[in-house]
Structures are given as structure tokens and as C-alpha cells.
């Protein structure tokens, strides 16, 4: 069965510090991986997906099939990055998602 | 566009009562989903639909029913509410294409006492 693990419930960093939110997955097929974010009082929304290989709001994530990981990184955290971050795994064509339990990122001034 | 809308925002039910959580989208998306999120947990898929008239079970379908008579609407029905169904419910929709983005509603917070 597919599974997504986010080992940290809370990650607290100072503004300007590097950030790495960890995500590991378990899936027998070819994975499609996503990061979703929920800012305070806003809806859950897509941050980035591995197939796009893009950088959104300074965040990047690289799929490492050998380590079955899809960690989210940003070199310099900003206060506005404070939010809940969820890693998600799409099965098959990616239409069904399995979510991790989420990591709350708190960026302190 | 309103995107994905959900009603109500909050609801308190007594054990054994029934209710329908409404979900609608105006993006002409074929795919729609219902998730529940318990405290400290990730979202779990209850039911999903790939088009009008087609629904399928997700990971945690017990105690729920859905219907999809139109592209726009995807209501979730709780027939006999139980305390275990206390959760936040999210509806989402997506277009039919690989690696597609899911668009989420604001959620419904349901408490069963």
C-alpha cells in the first residue's frame, strides 16, 4: 500500500535560515509527487509538483527515487512562508492522492 | 469564478442524525473528491468521482454515501452520524489530465455529539 511520511510535525526556523521539509514515500509504481500548502485562513492549494521541476515562491523539491524522498527546500525562509505543508503521492494517473500528516512551518522574525 | 464551494461551514449533529454536506464547483472539472481530516492527521479520501454518474470508494468510505448527478455538484451524505465522524471535511476537484492540480474547498467542520 502506498504511504507518505512527514516525520516532523513542527519545524521552527528564523527568518533567513534554510528550510527543509522532509517527505518520504512508499509506492511500487512510478510516483507522482506534490507539495500542497495551507496558509492561515486560506484553502489548501498546490505549491509544486515534481513533474514540473519548477521553483515556486523560492521552494524547490527534487524526487529521489533511490531514497524514495521528495523533500521541500528553500534557501532563505521568509515569515510569509509560515503555513502547514503537506506532501502528497498520486497513484496511477495521479487522480487519487495520498497525503502525509503535514508539517507546520513556523518562521520567526 | 467561485471555484469549489462547500456548505455548511460548521455543523453539530447528534448521534444517529443524518445530514448532507454540499459541494459545488464551477470550473467544469470532471474529477471531484471528498476527504476527511482528523486532528494531527493527513487528509484521507472518502469517495471520488471521475464524472457525472460515476463514483467510487476511497480509503475510508464506511458511513458515507455520495452521488454525482451533475458535473458541478458532489454531495456527501452521512446517514447515521457517529462520534467517529467528527472531522473536517474537504471537497476538491480537478481537471482530467496527468499530474493535475486538485482545487480545494474551504472545508466543513462537523462535530457529532
PDB file of C-alpha atoms in Angstrom:
ATOM      1  CA  UNK A   1       0.000   0.000   0.000  1.00  0.00           C
ATOM      2  CA  UNK A   2       1.202   3.466  -0.718  1.00  0.00           C
ATOM      3  CA  UNK A   3       2.193   5.673   2.141  1.00  0.00           C
ATOM      4  CA  UNK A   4       3.562   9.182   2.680  1.00  0.00           C
ATOM      5  CA  UNK A   5       5.600  10.025   5.755  1.00  0.00           C
ATOM      6  CA  UNK A   6       6.344  13.501   7.019  1.00  0.00           C
ATOM      7  CA  UNK A   7       8.401  12.914  10.152  1.00  0.00           C
ATOM      8  CA  UNK A   8       8.239  16.435  11.558  1.00  0.00           C
ATOM      9  CA  UNK A   9       5.001  17.865  12.923  1.00  0.00           C
ATOM     10  CA  UNK A  10       6.593  21.245  13.547  1.00  0.00           C
ATOM     11  CA  UNK A  11       9.615  22.936  12.073  1.00  0.00           C
ATOM     12  CA  UNK A  12      10.604  26.269  13.561  1.00  0.00           C
ATOM     13  CA  UNK A  13      13.304  28.408  11.952  1.00  0.00           C
ATOM     14  CA  UNK A  14      14.454  32.014  11.991  1.00  0.00           C
ATOM     15  CA  UNK A  15      13.863  34.308   9.047  1.00  0.00           C
ATOM     16  CA  UNK A  16      16.650  33.947   6.534  1.00  0.00           C
ATOM     17  CA  UNK A  17      17.564  30.419   7.617  1.00  0.00           C
ATOM     18  CA  UNK A  18      17.407  27.491   5.198  1.00  0.00           C
ATOM     19  CA  UNK A  19      14.381  25.226   5.335  1.00  0.00           C
ATOM     20  CA  UNK A  20      13.986  21.561   4.506  1.00  0.00           C
ATOM     21  CA  UNK A  21      10.656  19.825   4.982  1.00  0.00           C
ATOM     22  CA  UNK A  22      11.066  16.092   4.736  1.00  0.00           C
ATOM     23  CA  UNK A  23       8.832  13.722   2.817  1.00  0.00           C
ATOM     24  CA  UNK A  24       9.336  10.029   2.209  1.00  0.00           C
ATOM     25  CA  UNK A  25       7.012   7.803   0.275  1.00  0.00           C
ATOM     26  CA  UNK A  26       6.295   4.146  -0.279  1.00  0.00           C
ATOM     27  CA  UNK A  27       4.881   3.163  -3.674  1.00  0.00           C
ATOM     28  CA  UNK A  28       5.508   0.278  -6.011  1.00  0.00           C
ATOM     29  CA  UNK A  29       4.726   2.117  -9.220  1.00  0.00           C
ATOM     30  CA  UNK A  30       6.023   5.288 -10.820  1.00  0.00           C
ATOM     31  CA  UNK A  31       5.190   8.068  -8.336  1.00  0.00           C
ATOM     32  CA  UNK A  32       3.704  11.458  -8.932  1.00  0.00           C
ATOM     33  CA  UNK A  33       4.510  13.733  -6.016  1.00  0.00           C
ATOM     34  CA  UNK A  34       3.140  17.058  -4.930  1.00  0.00           C
ATOM     35  CA  UNK A  35       3.517  19.615  -2.180  1.00  0.00           C
ATOM     36  CA  UNK A  36       0.358  21.343  -1.018  1.00  0.00           C
ATOM     37  CA  UNK A  37       0.300  24.291   1.381  1.00  0.00           C
ATOM     38  CA  UNK A  38      -2.332  25.788   3.632  1.00  0.00           C
ATOM     39  CA  UNK A  39      -1.730  29.320   4.857  1.00  0.00           C
ATOM     40  CA  UNK A  40      -3.665  30.612   7.837  1.00  0.00           C
ATOM     41  CA  UNK A  41      -7.356  31.089   6.993  1.00  0.00           C
ATOM     42  CA  UNK A  42      -6.808  30.007   3.405  1.00  0.00           C
ATOM     43  CA  UNK A  43      -7.614  26.901   1.438  1.00  0.00           C
ATOM     44  CA  UNK A  44      -5.285  24.055   0.781  1.00  0.00           C
ATOM     45  CA  UNK A  45      -3.531  24.792  -2.504  1.00  0.00           C
ATOM     46  CA  UNK A  46      -0.899  23.261  -4.715  1.00  0.00           C
ATOM     47  CA  UNK A  47       2.620  24.591  -4.158  1.00  0.00           C
ATOM     48  CA  UNK A  48       4.532  22.483  -6.639  1.00  0.00           C
ATOM     49  CA  UNK A  49       4.671  19.092  -8.361  1.00  0.00           C
ATOM     50  CA  UNK A  50       7.690  17.042  -9.237  1.00  0.00           C
ATOM     51  CA  UNK A  51       6.928  16.696 -12.926  1.00  0.00           C
ATOM     52  CA  UNK A  52       7.087  20.463 -13.390  1.00  0.00           C
ATOM     53  CA  UNK A  53      10.583  20.750 -11.893  1.00  0.00           C
ATOM     54  CA  UNK A  54       9.775  24.342 -11.065  1.00  0.00           C
ATOM     55  CA  UNK A  55      10.560  26.732  -8.242  1.00  0.00           C
ATOM     56  CA  UNK A  56       7.554  28.344  -6.593  1.00  0.00           C
ATOM     57  CA  UNK A  57       7.987  31.140  -4.035  1.00  0.00           C
ATOM     58  CA  UNK A  58      11.633  30.102  -3.791  1.00  0.00           C
ATOM     59  CA  UNK A  59      10.753  26.490  -2.907  1.00  0.00           C
ATOM     60  CA  UNK A  60      12.106  23.510  -4.803  1.00  0.00           C
ATOM     61  CA  UNK A  61      11.682  19.775  -4.392  1.00  0.00           C
ATOM     62  CA  UNK A  62      13.608  17.012  -6.082  1.00  0.00           C
ATOM     63  CA  UNK A  63      12.322  13.497  -6.438  1.00  0.00           C
ATOM     64  CA  UNK A  64      14.935  10.993  -5.258  1.00  0.00           C
ATOM     65  CA  UNK A  65      13.706   7.564  -6.291  1.00  0.00           C
ATOM     66  CA  UNK A  66      16.654   5.813  -4.666  1.00  0.00           C
ATOM     67  CA  UNK A  67      15.840   7.272  -1.264  1.00  0.00           C
ATOM     68  CA  UNK A  68      12.085   7.465  -2.021  1.00  0.00           C
ATOM     69  CA  UNK A  69      12.082  11.072  -0.902  1.00  0.00           C
ATOM     70  CA  UNK A  70      10.654  14.365  -2.091  1.00  0.00           C
ATOM     71  CA  UNK A  71      11.962  16.922   0.374  1.00  0.00           C
ATOM     72  CA  UNK A  72      10.890  20.552   0.073  1.00  0.00           C
ATOM     73  CA  UNK A  73      13.661  23.129   0.321  1.00  0.00           C
ATOM     74  CA  UNK A  74      14.108  26.857   0.448  1.00  0.00           C
ATOM     75  CA  UNK A  75      17.465  28.559   0.990  1.00  0.00           C
ATOM     76  CA  UNK A  76      16.163  31.592   2.905  1.00  0.00           C
ATOM     77  CA  UNK A  77      12.898  31.337   4.826  1.00  0.00           C
ATOM     78  CA  UNK A  78      10.514  34.289   4.991  1.00  0.00           C
ATOM     79  CA  UNK A  79       7.862  34.976   7.626  1.00  0.00           C
ATOM     80  CA  UNK A  80       5.152  34.619   4.998  1.00  0.00           C
ATOM     81  CA  UNK A  81       6.244  31.008   4.467  1.00  0.00           C
ATOM     82  CA  UNK A  82       4.683  30.089   7.816  1.00  0.00           C
ATOM     83  CA  UNK A  83       1.978  27.534   6.996  1.00  0.00           C
ATOM     84  CA  UNK A  84       1.038  23.852   7.017  1.00  0.00           C
ATOM     85  CA  UNK A  85       2.770  21.875   4.306  1.00  0.00           C
ATOM     86  CA  UNK A  86       1.501  18.537   3.046  1.00  0.00           C
ATOM     87  CA  UNK A  87       3.325  16.105   0.834  1.00  0.00           C
ATOM     88  CA  UNK A  88       1.038  14.044  -1.411  1.00  0.00           C
ATOM     89  CA  UNK A  89       1.511  10.994  -3.608  1.00  0.00           C
ATOM     90  CA  UNK A  90      -0.593  10.421  -6.700  1.00  0.00           C
ATOM     91  CA  UNK A  91      -1.302   6.882  -7.811  1.00  0.00           C
ATOM     92  CA  UNK A  92      -1.702   5.830 -11.400  1.00  0.00           C
ATOM     93  CA  UNK A  93      -2.548   8.908 -13.418  1.00  0.00           C
ATOM     94  CA  UNK A  94      -2.358  10.990 -10.262  1.00  0.00           C
ATOM     95  CA  UNK A  95      -6.056  11.452  -9.819  1.00  0.00           C
ATOM     96  CA  UNK A  96      -6.130   9.988  -6.306  1.00  0.00           C
ATOM     97  CA  UNK A  97      -3.823  11.451  -3.718  1.00  0.00           C
ATOM     98  CA  UNK A  98      -2.410  10.018  -0.520  1.00  0.00           C
ATOM     99  CA  UNK A  99      -1.445  12.777   1.881  1.00  0.00           C
ATOM    100  CA  UNK A 100       1.144  12.880   4.602  1.00  0.00           C
ATOM    101  CA  UNK A 101       0.223  14.147   8.051  1.00  0.00           C
ATOM    102  CA  UNK A 102       1.680  17.565   7.369  1.00  0.00           C
ATOM    103  CA  UNK A 103       4.442  19.741   8.811  1.00  0.00           C
ATOM    104  CA  UNK A 104       3.791  23.105  10.340  1.00  0.00           C
ATOM    105  CA  UNK A 105       6.500  25.566   9.365  1.00  0.00           C
ATOM    106  CA  UNK A 106       6.915  28.499  11.724  1.00  0.00           C
ATOM    107  CA  UNK A 107       9.310  31.227  10.601  1.00  0.00           C
ATOM    108  CA  UNK A 108      10.300  33.532  13.419  1.00  0.00           C
ATOM    109  CA  UNK A 109      11.424  37.134  12.860  1.00  0.00           C
TER     110      UNK A 109
ATOM    111  CA  UNK B   1     -15.249  32.025 -10.591  1.00  0.00           C
ATOM    112  CA  UNK B   2     -16.112  30.860  -7.091  1.00  0.00           C
ATOM    113  CA  UNK B   3     -14.018  27.701  -7.513  1.00  0.00           C
ATOM    114  CA  UNK B   4     -15.042  24.970  -5.079  1.00  0.00           C
ATOM    115  CA  UNK B   5     -17.726  25.890  -2.569  1.00  0.00           C
ATOM    116  CA  UNK B   6     -18.866  23.911   0.471  1.00  0.00           C
ATOM    117  CA  UNK B   7     -21.826  24.311   2.777  1.00  0.00           C
ATOM    118  CA  UNK B   8     -22.252  24.444   5.696  1.00  0.00           C
ATOM    119  CA  UNK B   9     -19.043  25.747   7.259  1.00  0.00           C
ATOM    120  CA  UNK B  10     -19.834  24.301  10.659  1.00  0.00           C
ATOM    121  CA  UNK B  11     -22.359  21.778  11.939  1.00  0.00           C
ATOM    122  CA  UNK B  12     -23.077  19.972  15.160  1.00  0.00           C
ATOM    123  CA  UNK B  13     -25.014  16.719  14.903  1.00  0.00           C
ATOM    124  CA  UNK B  14     -26.423  14.361  17.458  1.00  0.00           C
ATOM    125  CA  UNK B  15     -25.584  10.669  17.232  1.00  0.00           C
ATOM    126  CA  UNK B  16     -27.879   8.979  14.750  1.00  0.00           C
ATOM    127  CA  UNK B  17     -28.851  12.129  12.853  1.00  0.00           C
ATOM    128  CA  UNK B  18     -28.345  12.455   9.130  1.00  0.00           C
ATOM    129  CA  UNK B  19     -27.062  15.287   7.018  1.00  0.00           C
ATOM    130  CA  UNK B  20     -25.720  16.163   3.607  1.00  0.00           C
ATOM    131  CA  UNK B  21     -22.561  18.142   3.043  1.00  0.00           C
ATOM    132  CA  UNK B  22     -22.832  20.128  -0.145  1.00  0.00           C
ATOM    133  CA  UNK B  23     -20.012  20.667  -2.620  1.00  0.00           C
ATOM    134  CA  UNK B  24     -20.113  22.500  -5.924  1.00  0.00           C
ATOM    135  CA  UNK B  25     -17.520  23.628  -8.459  1.00  0.00           C
ATOM    136  CA  UNK B  26     -17.810  25.992 -11.404  1.00  0.00           C
ATOM    137  CA  UNK B  27     -14.604  25.052 -13.228  1.00  0.00           C
ATOM    138  CA  UNK B  28     -16.174  22.281 -15.339  1.00  0.00           C
ATOM    139  CA  UNK B  29     -13.892  19.731 -13.717  1.00  0.00           C
ATOM    140  CA  UNK B  30     -14.665  16.083 -14.299  1.00  0.00           C
ATOM    141  CA  UNK B  31     -12.985  14.790 -11.151  1.00  0.00           C
ATOM    142  CA  UNK B  32     -14.295  15.503  -7.671  1.00  0.00           C
ATOM    143  CA  UNK B  33     -13.229  14.210  -4.279  1.00  0.00           C
ATOM    144  CA  UNK B  34     -14.257  14.114  -0.638  1.00  0.00           C
ATOM    145  CA  UNK B  35     -11.616  13.975   2.082  1.00  0.00           C
ATOM    146  CA  UNK B  36     -11.755  13.993   5.827  1.00  0.00           C
ATOM    147  CA  UNK B  37      -9.052  15.315   8.094  1.00  0.00           C
ATOM    148  CA  UNK B  38      -8.857  14.275  11.713  1.00  0.00           C
ATOM    149  CA  UNK B  39      -6.701  16.265  14.176  1.00  0.00           C
ATOM    150  CA  UNK B  40      -2.986  15.713  13.576  1.00  0.00           C
ATOM    151  CA  UNK B  41      -3.643  13.501  10.601  1.00  0.00           C
ATOM    152  CA  UNK B  42      -3.400  13.889   6.867  1.00  0.00           C
ATOM    153  CA  UNK B  43      -6.355  14.038   4.537  1.00  0.00           C
ATOM    154  CA  UNK B  44      -7.982  10.686   3.832  1.00  0.00           C
ATOM    155  CA  UNK B  45     -10.029  10.048   0.716  1.00  0.00           C
ATOM    156  CA  UNK B  46     -13.650   9.090   1.379  1.00  0.00           C
ATOM    157  CA  UNK B  47     -15.146   8.953  -2.123  1.00  0.00           C
ATOM    158  CA  UNK B  48     -14.301  10.279  -5.514  1.00  0.00           C
ATOM    159  CA  UNK B  49     -15.952  10.721  -8.897  1.00  0.00           C
ATOM    160  CA  UNK B  50     -14.478  10.834 -12.376  1.00  0.00           C
ATOM    161  CA  UNK B  51     -17.608  12.248 -13.963  1.00  0.00           C
ATOM    162  CA  UNK B  52     -21.363  12.617 -13.675  1.00  0.00           C
ATOM    163  CA  UNK B  53     -22.970   9.307 -12.769  1.00  0.00           C
ATOM    164  CA  UNK B  54     -19.688   7.674 -11.731  1.00  0.00           C
ATOM    165  CA  UNK B  55     -18.496   7.363  -8.138  1.00  0.00           C
ATOM    166  CA  UNK B  56     -16.026   5.118  -6.365  1.00  0.00           C
ATOM    167  CA  UNK B  57     -14.864   4.410  -2.851  1.00  0.00           C
ATOM    168  CA  UNK B  58     -11.712   5.828  -1.416  1.00  0.00           C
ATOM    169  CA  UNK B  59      -9.785   4.783   1.666  1.00  0.00           C
ATOM    170  CA  UNK B  60     -12.467   5.442   4.324  1.00  0.00           C
ATOM    171  CA  UNK B  61     -15.948   5.170   2.750  1.00  0.00           C
ATOM    172  CA  UNK B  62     -17.841   3.456   5.591  1.00  0.00           C
ATOM    173  CA  UNK B  63     -20.706   5.515   6.952  1.00  0.00           C
ATOM    174  CA  UNK B  64     -20.904   7.788   3.906  1.00  0.00           C
ATOM    175  CA  UNK B  65     -22.665   7.912   0.570  1.00  0.00           C
ATOM    176  CA  UNK B  66     -22.240  10.137  -2.447  1.00  0.00           C
ATOM    177  CA  UNK B  67     -23.970  10.898  -5.693  1.00  0.00           C
ATOM    178  CA  UNK B  68     -22.916  12.777  -8.819  1.00  0.00           C
ATOM    179  CA  UNK B  69     -25.921  13.688 -10.908  1.00  0.00           C
ATOM    180  CA  UNK B  70     -24.259  16.751 -12.468  1.00  0.00           C
ATOM    181  CA  UNK B  71     -20.709  17.802 -13.273  1.00  0.00           C
ATOM    182  CA  UNK B  72     -20.973  20.674 -10.806  1.00  0.00           C
ATOM    183  CA  UNK B  73     -22.286  19.012  -7.646  1.00  0.00           C
ATOM    184  CA  UNK B  74     -20.929  16.232  -5.452  1.00  0.00           C
ATOM    185  CA  UNK B  75     -22.867  15.950  -2.164  1.00  0.00           C
ATOM    186  CA  UNK B  76     -21.689  13.740   0.696  1.00  0.00           C
ATOM    187  CA  UNK B  77     -24.352  12.066   2.800  1.00  0.00           C
ATOM    188  CA  UNK B  78     -23.991  10.871   6.392  1.00  0.00           C
ATOM    189  CA  UNK B  79     -26.911   8.586   7.221  1.00  0.00           C
ATOM    190  CA  UNK B  80     -26.390   7.750  10.893  1.00  0.00           C
ATOM    191  CA  UNK B  81     -23.882  10.123  12.400  1.00  0.00           C
ATOM    192  CA  UNK B  82     -21.372   8.677  14.860  1.00  0.00           C
ATOM    193  CA  UNK B  83     -18.762  10.415  17.058  1.00  0.00           C
ATOM    194  CA  UNK B  84     -16.048   8.833  14.888  1.00  0.00           C
ATOM    195  CA  UNK B  85     -17.248  11.049  12.040  1.00  0.00           C
ATOM    196  CA  UNK B  86     -16.263  14.195  13.880  1.00  0.00           C
ATOM    197  CA  UNK B  87     -13.766  15.723  11.480  1.00  0.00           C
ATOM    198  CA  UNK B  88     -13.109  18.451   8.967  1.00  0.00           C
ATOM    199  CA  UNK B  89     -14.394  17.550   5.519  1.00  0.00           C
ATOM    200  CA  UNK B  90     -12.824  18.891   2.349  1.00  0.00           C
ATOM    201  CA  UNK B  91     -14.181  18.705  -1.142  1.00  0.00           C
ATOM    202  CA  UNK B  92     -11.840  19.062  -4.110  1.00  0.00           C
ATOM    203  CA  UNK B  93     -11.984  18.967  -7.882  1.00  0.00           C
ATOM    204  CA  UNK B  94      -9.525  18.570 -10.716  1.00  0.00           C
ATOM    205  CA  UNK B  95      -9.416  18.544 -14.487  1.00  0.00           C
ATOM    206  CA  UNK B  96      -8.752  15.341 -16.373  1.00  0.00           C
ATOM    207  CA  UNK B  97      -5.078  15.487 -17.232  1.00  0.00           C
ATOM    208  CA  UNK B  98      -1.857  13.887 -15.953  1.00  0.00           C
ATOM    209  CA  UNK B  99      -0.314  15.376 -12.836  1.00  0.00           C
ATOM    210  CA  UNK B 100      -3.305  17.588 -12.397  1.00  0.00           C
ATOM    211  CA  UNK B 101      -3.813  20.031  -9.569  1.00  0.00           C
ATOM    212  CA  UNK B 102      -6.643  19.499  -7.112  1.00  0.00           C
ATOM    213  CA  UNK B 103      -8.570  22.596  -6.098  1.00  0.00           C
ATOM    214  CA  UNK B 104      -9.959  22.518  -2.580  1.00  0.00           C
ATOM    215  CA  UNK B 105     -12.989  23.964  -0.919  1.00  0.00           C
ATOM    216  CA  UNK B 106     -12.807  25.789   2.427  1.00  0.00           C
ATOM    217  CA  UNK B 107     -13.918  22.762   4.434  1.00  0.00           C
ATOM    218  CA  UNK B 108     -16.820  21.845   6.711  1.00  0.00           C
ATOM    219  CA  UNK B 109     -16.144  21.298  10.399  1.00  0.00           C
ATOM    220  CA  UNK B 110     -18.503  18.613  11.691  1.00  0.00           C
ATOM    221  CA  UNK B 111     -18.937  17.623  15.318  1.00  0.00           C
ATOM    222  CA  UNK B 112     -21.034  14.623  16.321  1.00  0.00           C
ATOM    223  CA  UNK B 113     -22.078  14.528  19.980  1.00  0.00           C
TER     224      UNK B 113
END
